[in-house]
Amino acid sequence: MTADYRFDPLQFPMPAGTGLFPRRDIDLYAELSSRVGVGVHGFILVDLGRKAWNLRKKYWQSGGGGTWAAFREAVHQCYPHLPVEEKLEQDGHEFDSLYELAVYRCLKPMLASTVKLDVHPHLRGCAFQEEASADFKVSSAQSGKSCCIEVVGLFDQTFIAYSSAQKERKDKTLRRLHCYSANHRPILVFKDMVCDPEQVSAALRQALVSVEEDGLRVAA
């Protein structure tokens, strides 16, 4: 049998209390993920400030996917509630993006007992697209009012297309938003808003207040 001289990390484990990644970077990632509400990916780090951008360059842009996967594993070891890979399923729903999942997690605890949340509900009476659906819809059992929420995960509030993917999707996004009638305009949550707890909360609160009769029943 041929001897194997390759390094075996199981035979020679790392010294106790040390790791390949600085603890300050791991703690920063955990802080950023707590702010957004999901385990942030490289594309989300763009909207989280200079420190987040440096984290992105160090681990997401360098060394291919292996470096990022190893970093996420190190984060998981220190913060077990942050998975190595954030799944897009929760509560029986499958979301289209981490931005949408983050909005869902922010919205749920804000709901009053009289307000119902629908995920990906069908849009009735849409003249442009029969199969159109919203990202979220909140409805009040007391007032009978409803309001839809659209998560615009590819664009920030400037709605400028920077990447080729954005350029391809811009017209499709506009058509989607114009599916709504003038009397039922949705609340928009852009990707940079998802990264700002105050802005995303304010947008979601506007949706909730709009369906309540007196605007006083929205959960704090």
mmCIF file of C-alpha atoms in Angstrom:
data_model
loop_
_atom_site.group_PDB
_atom_site.id
_atom_site.type_symbol
_atom_site.label_atom_id
_atom_site.label_comp_id
_atom_site.label_asym_id
_atom_site.label_seq_id
_atom_site.Cartn_x
_atom_site.Cartn_y
_atom_site.Cartn_z
ATOM 1 C CA MET A 1 0.000 0.000 0.000
ATOM 2 C CA THR A 2 1.417 3.405 -1.016
ATOM 3 C CA ALA A 3 2.043 5.756 1.882
ATOM 4 C CA ASP A 4 0.059 8.992 1.916
ATOM 5 C CA TYR A 5 2.167 11.959 2.999
ATOM 6 C CA ARG A 6 -0.490 14.629 2.606
ATOM 7 C CA PHE A 7 -1.350 16.813 5.557
ATOM 8 C CA ASP A 8 -4.245 15.357 7.565
ATOM 9 C CA PRO A 9 -6.058 18.087 9.554
ATOM 10 C CA LEU A 10 -7.726 15.448 11.734
ATOM 11 C CA GLN A 11 -4.355 14.072 12.777
ATOM 12 C CA PHE A 12 -2.913 17.533 13.389
ATOM 13 C CA PRO A 13 -5.779 19.753 14.601
ATOM 14 C CA MET A 14 -5.498 23.494 15.085
ATOM 15 C CA PRO A 15 -4.252 24.653 18.505
ATOM 16 C CA ALA A 16 -7.065 25.297 20.971
ATOM 17 C CA GLY A 17 -8.499 28.808 20.760
ATOM 18 C CA THR A 18 -7.064 29.583 17.326
ATOM 19 C CA GLY A 19 -8.437 29.529 13.798
ATOM 20 C CA LEU A 20 -7.733 30.499 10.218
ATOM 21 C CA PHE A 21 -9.886 33.616 10.418
ATOM 22 C CA PRO A 22 -9.516 36.561 12.818
ATOM 23 C CA ARG A 23 -12.189 36.556 15.496
ATOM 24 C CA ARG A 24 -12.922 40.236 14.774
ATOM 25 C CA ASP A 25 -14.012 39.275 11.219
ATOM 26 C CA ILE A 26 -16.215 36.473 12.524
ATOM 27 C CA ASP A 27 -17.804 38.803 15.076
ATOM 28 C CA LEU A 28 -18.350 41.469 12.397
ATOM 29 C CA TYR A 29 -20.099 38.971 10.146
ATOM 30 C CA ALA A 30 -22.372 37.932 13.024
ATOM 31 C CA GLU A 31 -23.160 41.587 13.783
ATOM 32 C CA LEU A 32 -24.048 42.297 10.150
ATOM 33 C CA SER A 33 -26.213 39.186 9.919
ATOM 34 C CA SER A 34 -28.056 40.223 13.067
ATOM 35 C CA ARG A 35 -28.733 43.626 11.520
ATOM 36 C CA VAL A 36 -30.229 42.156 8.336
ATOM 37 C CA GLY A 37 -31.899 39.112 9.881
ATOM 38 C CA VAL A 38 -30.261 36.472 7.677
ATOM 39 C CA GLY A 39 -26.796 35.032 7.208
ATOM 40 C CA VAL A 40 -25.560 37.692 4.789
ATOM 41 C CA HIS A 41 -24.031 36.661 1.481
ATOM 42 C CA GLY A 42 -21.380 38.488 -0.530
ATOM 43 C CA PHE A 43 -23.899 40.431 -2.604
ATOM 44 C CA ILE A 44 -25.582 41.744 0.552
ATOM 45 C CA LEU A 45 -22.284 42.924 2.035
ATOM 46 C CA VAL A 46 -22.142 45.579 -0.711
ATOM 47 C CA ASP A 47 -24.882 47.581 1.045
ATOM 48 C CA LEU A 48 -23.606 47.261 4.604
ATOM 49 C CA GLY A 49 -20.778 49.789 4.704
ATOM 50 C CA ARG A 50 -17.001 49.928 4.323
ATOM 51 C CA LYS A 51 -16.160 47.260 6.903
ATOM 52 C CA ALA A 52 -18.597 44.856 5.266
ATOM 53 C CA TRP A 53 -17.078 45.633 1.861
ATOM 54 C CA ASN A 54 -13.614 44.767 3.192
ATOM 55 C CA LEU A 55 -14.996 41.500 4.546
ATOM 56 C CA ARG A 56 -16.419 40.767 1.119
ATOM 57 C CA LYS A 57 -13.098 41.390 -0.611
ATOM 58 C CA LYS A 58 -11.163 39.228 1.857
ATOM 59 C CA TYR A 59 -13.361 36.150 1.860
ATOM 60 C CA TRP A 60 -16.042 36.284 -0.840
ATOM 61 C CA GLN A 61 -14.043 37.653 -3.769
ATOM 62 C CA SER A 62 -10.726 35.943 -3.064
ATOM 63 C CA GLY A 63 -9.915 32.277 -3.433
ATOM 64 C CA GLY A 64 -13.175 31.238 -5.045
ATOM 65 C CA GLY A 65 -16.071 29.693 -3.158
ATOM 66 C CA GLY A 66 -13.807 27.593 -0.945
ATOM 67 C CA THR A 67 -12.572 30.555 1.088
ATOM 68 C CA TRP A 68 -16.106 31.844 1.657
ATOM 69 C CA ALA A 69 -17.388 28.387 2.629
ATOM 70 C CA ALA A 70 -14.536 27.960 5.105
ATOM 71 C CA PHE A 71 -15.220 31.377 6.580
ATOM 72 C CA ARG A 72 -18.917 30.611 6.972
ATOM 73 C CA GLU A 73 -18.022 27.335 8.663
ATOM 74 C CA ALA A 74 -15.807 29.212 11.100
ATOM 75 C CA VAL A 75 -18.679 31.621 11.801
ATOM 76 C CA HIS A 76 -21.000 28.692 12.449
ATOM 77 C CA GLN A 77 -18.567 27.207 14.949
ATOM 78 C CA CYS A 78 -18.593 30.452 16.937
ATOM 79 C CA TYR A 79 -22.266 31.327 16.320
ATOM 80 C CA PRO A 80 -24.213 28.055 15.906
ATOM 81 C CA HIS A 81 -27.459 29.929 15.118
ATOM 82 C CA LEU A 82 -25.860 31.176 11.878
ATOM 83 C CA PRO A 83 -25.855 28.261 9.402
ATOM 84 C CA VAL A 84 -23.025 27.658 6.973
ATOM 85 C CA GLU A 85 -25.579 28.249 4.212
ATOM 86 C CA GLU A 86 -28.845 30.073 4.823
ATOM 87 C CA LYS A 87 -31.744 28.106 3.367
ATOM 88 C CA LEU A 88 -34.548 29.953 1.628
ATOM 89 C CA GLU A 89 -37.318 27.958 3.326
ATOM 90 C CA GLN A 90 -39.119 28.922 6.512
ATOM 91 C CA ASP A 91 -42.528 28.099 7.991
ATOM 92 C CA GLY A 92 -43.423 26.062 4.908
ATOM 93 C CA HIS A 93 -42.661 28.911 2.504
ATOM 94 C CA GLU A 94 -39.881 28.982 -0.087
ATOM 95 C CA PHE A 95 -38.562 32.454 -0.743
ATOM 96 C CA ASP A 96 -36.945 33.770 -3.903
ATOM 97 C CA SER A 97 -34.003 35.497 -2.234
ATOM 98 C CA LEU A 98 -32.304 36.243 1.060
ATOM 99 C CA TYR A 99 -33.740 39.755 0.850
ATOM 100 C CA GLU A 100 -37.268 38.372 0.741
ATOM 101 C CA LEU A 101 -36.533 36.012 3.632
ATOM 102 C CA ALA A 102 -35.111 38.906 5.653
ATOM 103 C CA VAL A 103 -38.262 40.982 5.083
ATOM 104 C CA TYR A 104 -40.434 38.035 6.131
ATOM 105 C CA ARG A 105 -38.490 37.641 9.375
ATOM 106 C CA CYS A 106 -38.775 41.352 10.080
ATOM 107 C CA LEU A 107 -42.478 41.508 9.254
ATOM 108 C CA LYS A 108 -43.734 38.529 11.265
ATOM 109 C CA PRO A 109 -43.174 39.943 14.777
ATOM 110 C CA MET A 110 -44.743 43.259 13.728
ATOM 111 C CA LEU A 111 -48.133 41.714 12.954
ATOM 112 C CA ALA A 112 -51.082 42.455 15.186
ATOM 113 C CA SER A 113 -53.413 39.565 16.028
ATOM 114 C CA THR A 114 -56.053 40.950 13.666
ATOM 115 C CA VAL A 115 -53.700 41.132 10.673
ATOM 116 C CA LYS A 116 -53.154 38.191 8.334
ATOM 117 C CA LEU A 117 -49.968 37.706 6.317
ATOM 118 C CA ASP A 118 -50.064 35.964 2.929
ATOM 119 C CA VAL A 119 -46.868 34.901 1.167
ATOM 120 C CA HIS A 120 -46.831 35.017 -2.648
ATOM 121 C CA PRO A 121 -50.578 35.658 -2.994
ATOM 122 C CA HIS A 122 -52.164 35.793 -6.439
ATOM 123 C CA LEU A 123 -52.983 39.286 -7.740
ATOM 124 C CA ARG A 124 -56.580 39.349 -8.910
ATOM 125 C CA GLY A 125 -57.751 41.502 -11.770
ATOM 126 C CA CYS A 126 -54.307 42.101 -13.219
ATOM 127 C CA ALA A 127 -54.693 43.250 -16.814
ATOM 128 C CA PHE A 128 -51.062 42.764 -17.815
ATOM 129 C CA GLN A 129 -50.236 39.363 -16.357
ATOM 130 C CA GLU A 130 -52.891 36.829 -15.379
ATOM 131 C CA GLU A 131 -50.534 34.766 -13.212
ATOM 132 C CA ALA A 132 -49.046 37.740 -11.340
ATOM 133 C CA SER A 133 -48.446 37.392 -7.622
ATOM 134 C CA ALA A 134 -47.136 39.646 -4.869
ATOM 135 C CA ASP A 135 -44.295 38.905 -2.497
ATOM 136 C CA PHE A 136 -46.417 39.581 0.598
ATOM 137 C CA LYS A 137 -49.898 40.813 1.429
ATOM 138 C CA VAL A 138 -51.131 41.969 4.822
ATOM 139 C CA SER A 139 -54.887 42.076 5.459
ATOM 140 C CA SER A 140 -56.902 43.326 8.424
ATOM 141 C CA ALA A 141 -59.858 41.274 9.618
ATOM 142 C CA GLN A 142 -61.339 44.389 11.224
ATOM 143 C CA SER A 143 -61.066 46.942 8.440
ATOM 144 C CA GLY A 144 -61.158 44.566 5.476
ATOM 145 C CA LYS A 145 -58.253 46.478 3.960
ATOM 146 C CA SER A 146 -55.158 44.881 2.439
ATOM 147 C CA CYS A 147 -51.755 46.061 1.268
ATOM 148 C CA CYS A 148 -49.108 44.291 -0.794
ATOM 149 C CA ILE A 149 -45.360 44.458 -0.216
ATOM 150 C CA GLU A 150 -42.813 43.971 -2.990
ATOM 151 C CA VAL A 151 -39.166 43.186 -2.238
ATOM 152 C CA VAL A 152 -37.004 44.636 -5.017
ATOM 153 C CA GLY A 153 -33.930 42.553 -4.299
ATOM 154 C CA LEU A 154 -31.932 43.394 -7.430
ATOM 155 C CA PHE A 155 -32.030 47.177 -7.082
ATOM 156 C CA ASP A 156 -31.365 49.877 -4.528
ATOM 157 C CA GLN A 157 -33.610 52.913 -4.238
ATOM 158 C CA THR A 158 -31.943 54.667 -7.193
ATOM 159 C CA PHE A 159 -33.232 51.842 -9.441
ATOM 160 C CA ILE A 160 -30.061 52.132 -11.528
ATOM 161 C CA ALA A 161 -28.976 48.974 -13.347
ATOM 162 C CA TYR A 162 -25.275 48.423 -12.674
ATOM 163 C CA SER A 163 -24.761 44.757 -13.544
ATOM 164 C CA SER A 164 -25.779 42.749 -16.609
ATOM 165 C CA ALA A 165 -28.273 40.811 -14.448
ATOM 166 C CA GLN A 166 -29.902 44.060 -13.360
ATOM 167 C CA LYS A 167 -30.106 45.339 -16.927
ATOM 168 C CA GLU A 168 -31.811 42.118 -18.015
ATOM 169 C CA ARG A 169 -34.298 42.222 -15.136
ATOM 170 C CA LYS A 170 -35.105 45.932 -15.018
ATOM 171 C CA ASP A 171 -37.914 45.835 -17.606
ATOM 172 C CA LYS A 172 -39.351 42.687 -16.024
ATOM 173 C CA THR A 173 -39.331 44.350 -12.606
ATOM 174 C CA LEU A 174 -41.118 47.425 -13.967
ATOM 175 C CA ARG A 175 -43.775 45.296 -15.647
ATOM 176 C CA ARG A 176 -44.284 43.444 -12.378
ATOM 177 C CA LEU A 177 -44.786 46.648 -10.408
ATOM 178 C CA HIS A 178 -47.182 48.073 -13.006
ATOM 179 C CA CYS A 179 -49.407 45.014 -12.569
ATOM 180 C CA TYR A 180 -50.938 46.755 -9.574
ATOM 181 C CA SER A 181 -53.907 49.035 -10.015
ATOM 182 C CA ALA A 182 -53.616 52.710 -9.090
ATOM 183 C CA ASN A 183 -55.759 52.129 -6.000
ATOM 184 C CA HIS A 184 -53.578 49.290 -4.686
ATOM 185 C CA ARG A 185 -50.020 50.469 -5.092
ATOM 186 C CA PRO A 186 -47.595 48.205 -3.191
ATOM 187 C CA ILE A 187 -45.056 49.167 -0.577
ATOM 188 C CA LEU A 188 -41.564 48.750 -2.043
ATOM 189 C CA VAL A 189 -38.603 47.432 -0.079
ATOM 190 C CA PHE A 190 -35.354 47.815 -2.038
ATOM 191 C CA LYS A 191 -32.221 45.814 -1.288
ATOM 192 C CA ASP A 192 -30.410 48.677 0.441
ATOM 193 C CA MET A 193 -33.465 49.207 2.659
ATOM 194 C CA VAL A 194 -33.270 45.574 3.805
ATOM 195 C CA CYS A 195 -29.775 46.369 5.078
ATOM 196 C CA ASP A 196 -31.070 49.300 7.147
ATOM 197 C CA PRO A 197 -33.288 48.136 10.056
ATOM 198 C CA GLU A 198 -34.881 51.560 10.484
ATOM 199 C CA GLN A 199 -35.841 51.909 6.826
ATOM 200 C CA VAL A 200 -37.223 48.411 6.387
ATOM 201 C CA SER A 201 -39.207 48.698 9.625
ATOM 202 C CA ALA A 202 -40.606 52.059 8.541
ATOM 203 C CA ALA A 203 -41.703 50.667 5.160
ATOM 204 C CA LEU A 204 -43.360 47.625 6.719
ATOM 205 C CA ARG A 205 -45.042 49.771 9.353
ATOM 206 C CA GLN A 206 -46.511 51.932 6.578
ATOM 207 C CA ALA A 207 -48.042 48.810 5.055
ATOM 208 C CA LEU A 208 -49.491 47.714 8.389
ATOM 209 C CA VAL A 209 -50.852 51.126 9.323
ATOM 210 C CA SER A 210 -52.550 51.405 5.919
ATOM 211 C CA VAL A 211 -54.721 48.345 6.614
ATOM 212 C CA GLU A 212 -55.709 49.255 10.163
ATOM 213 C CA GLU A 213 -58.781 51.387 10.766
ATOM 214 C CA ASP A 214 -57.098 53.768 13.214
ATOM 215 C CA GLY A 215 -53.400 52.882 12.782
ATOM 216 C CA LEU A 216 -53.049 52.089 16.490
ATOM 217 C CA ARG A 217 -53.012 48.313 16.454
ATOM 218 C CA VAL A 218 -49.634 47.696 14.811
ATOM 219 C CA ALA A 219 -47.398 45.683 17.112
ATOM 220 C CA ALA A 220 -44.530 47.668 18.629
#
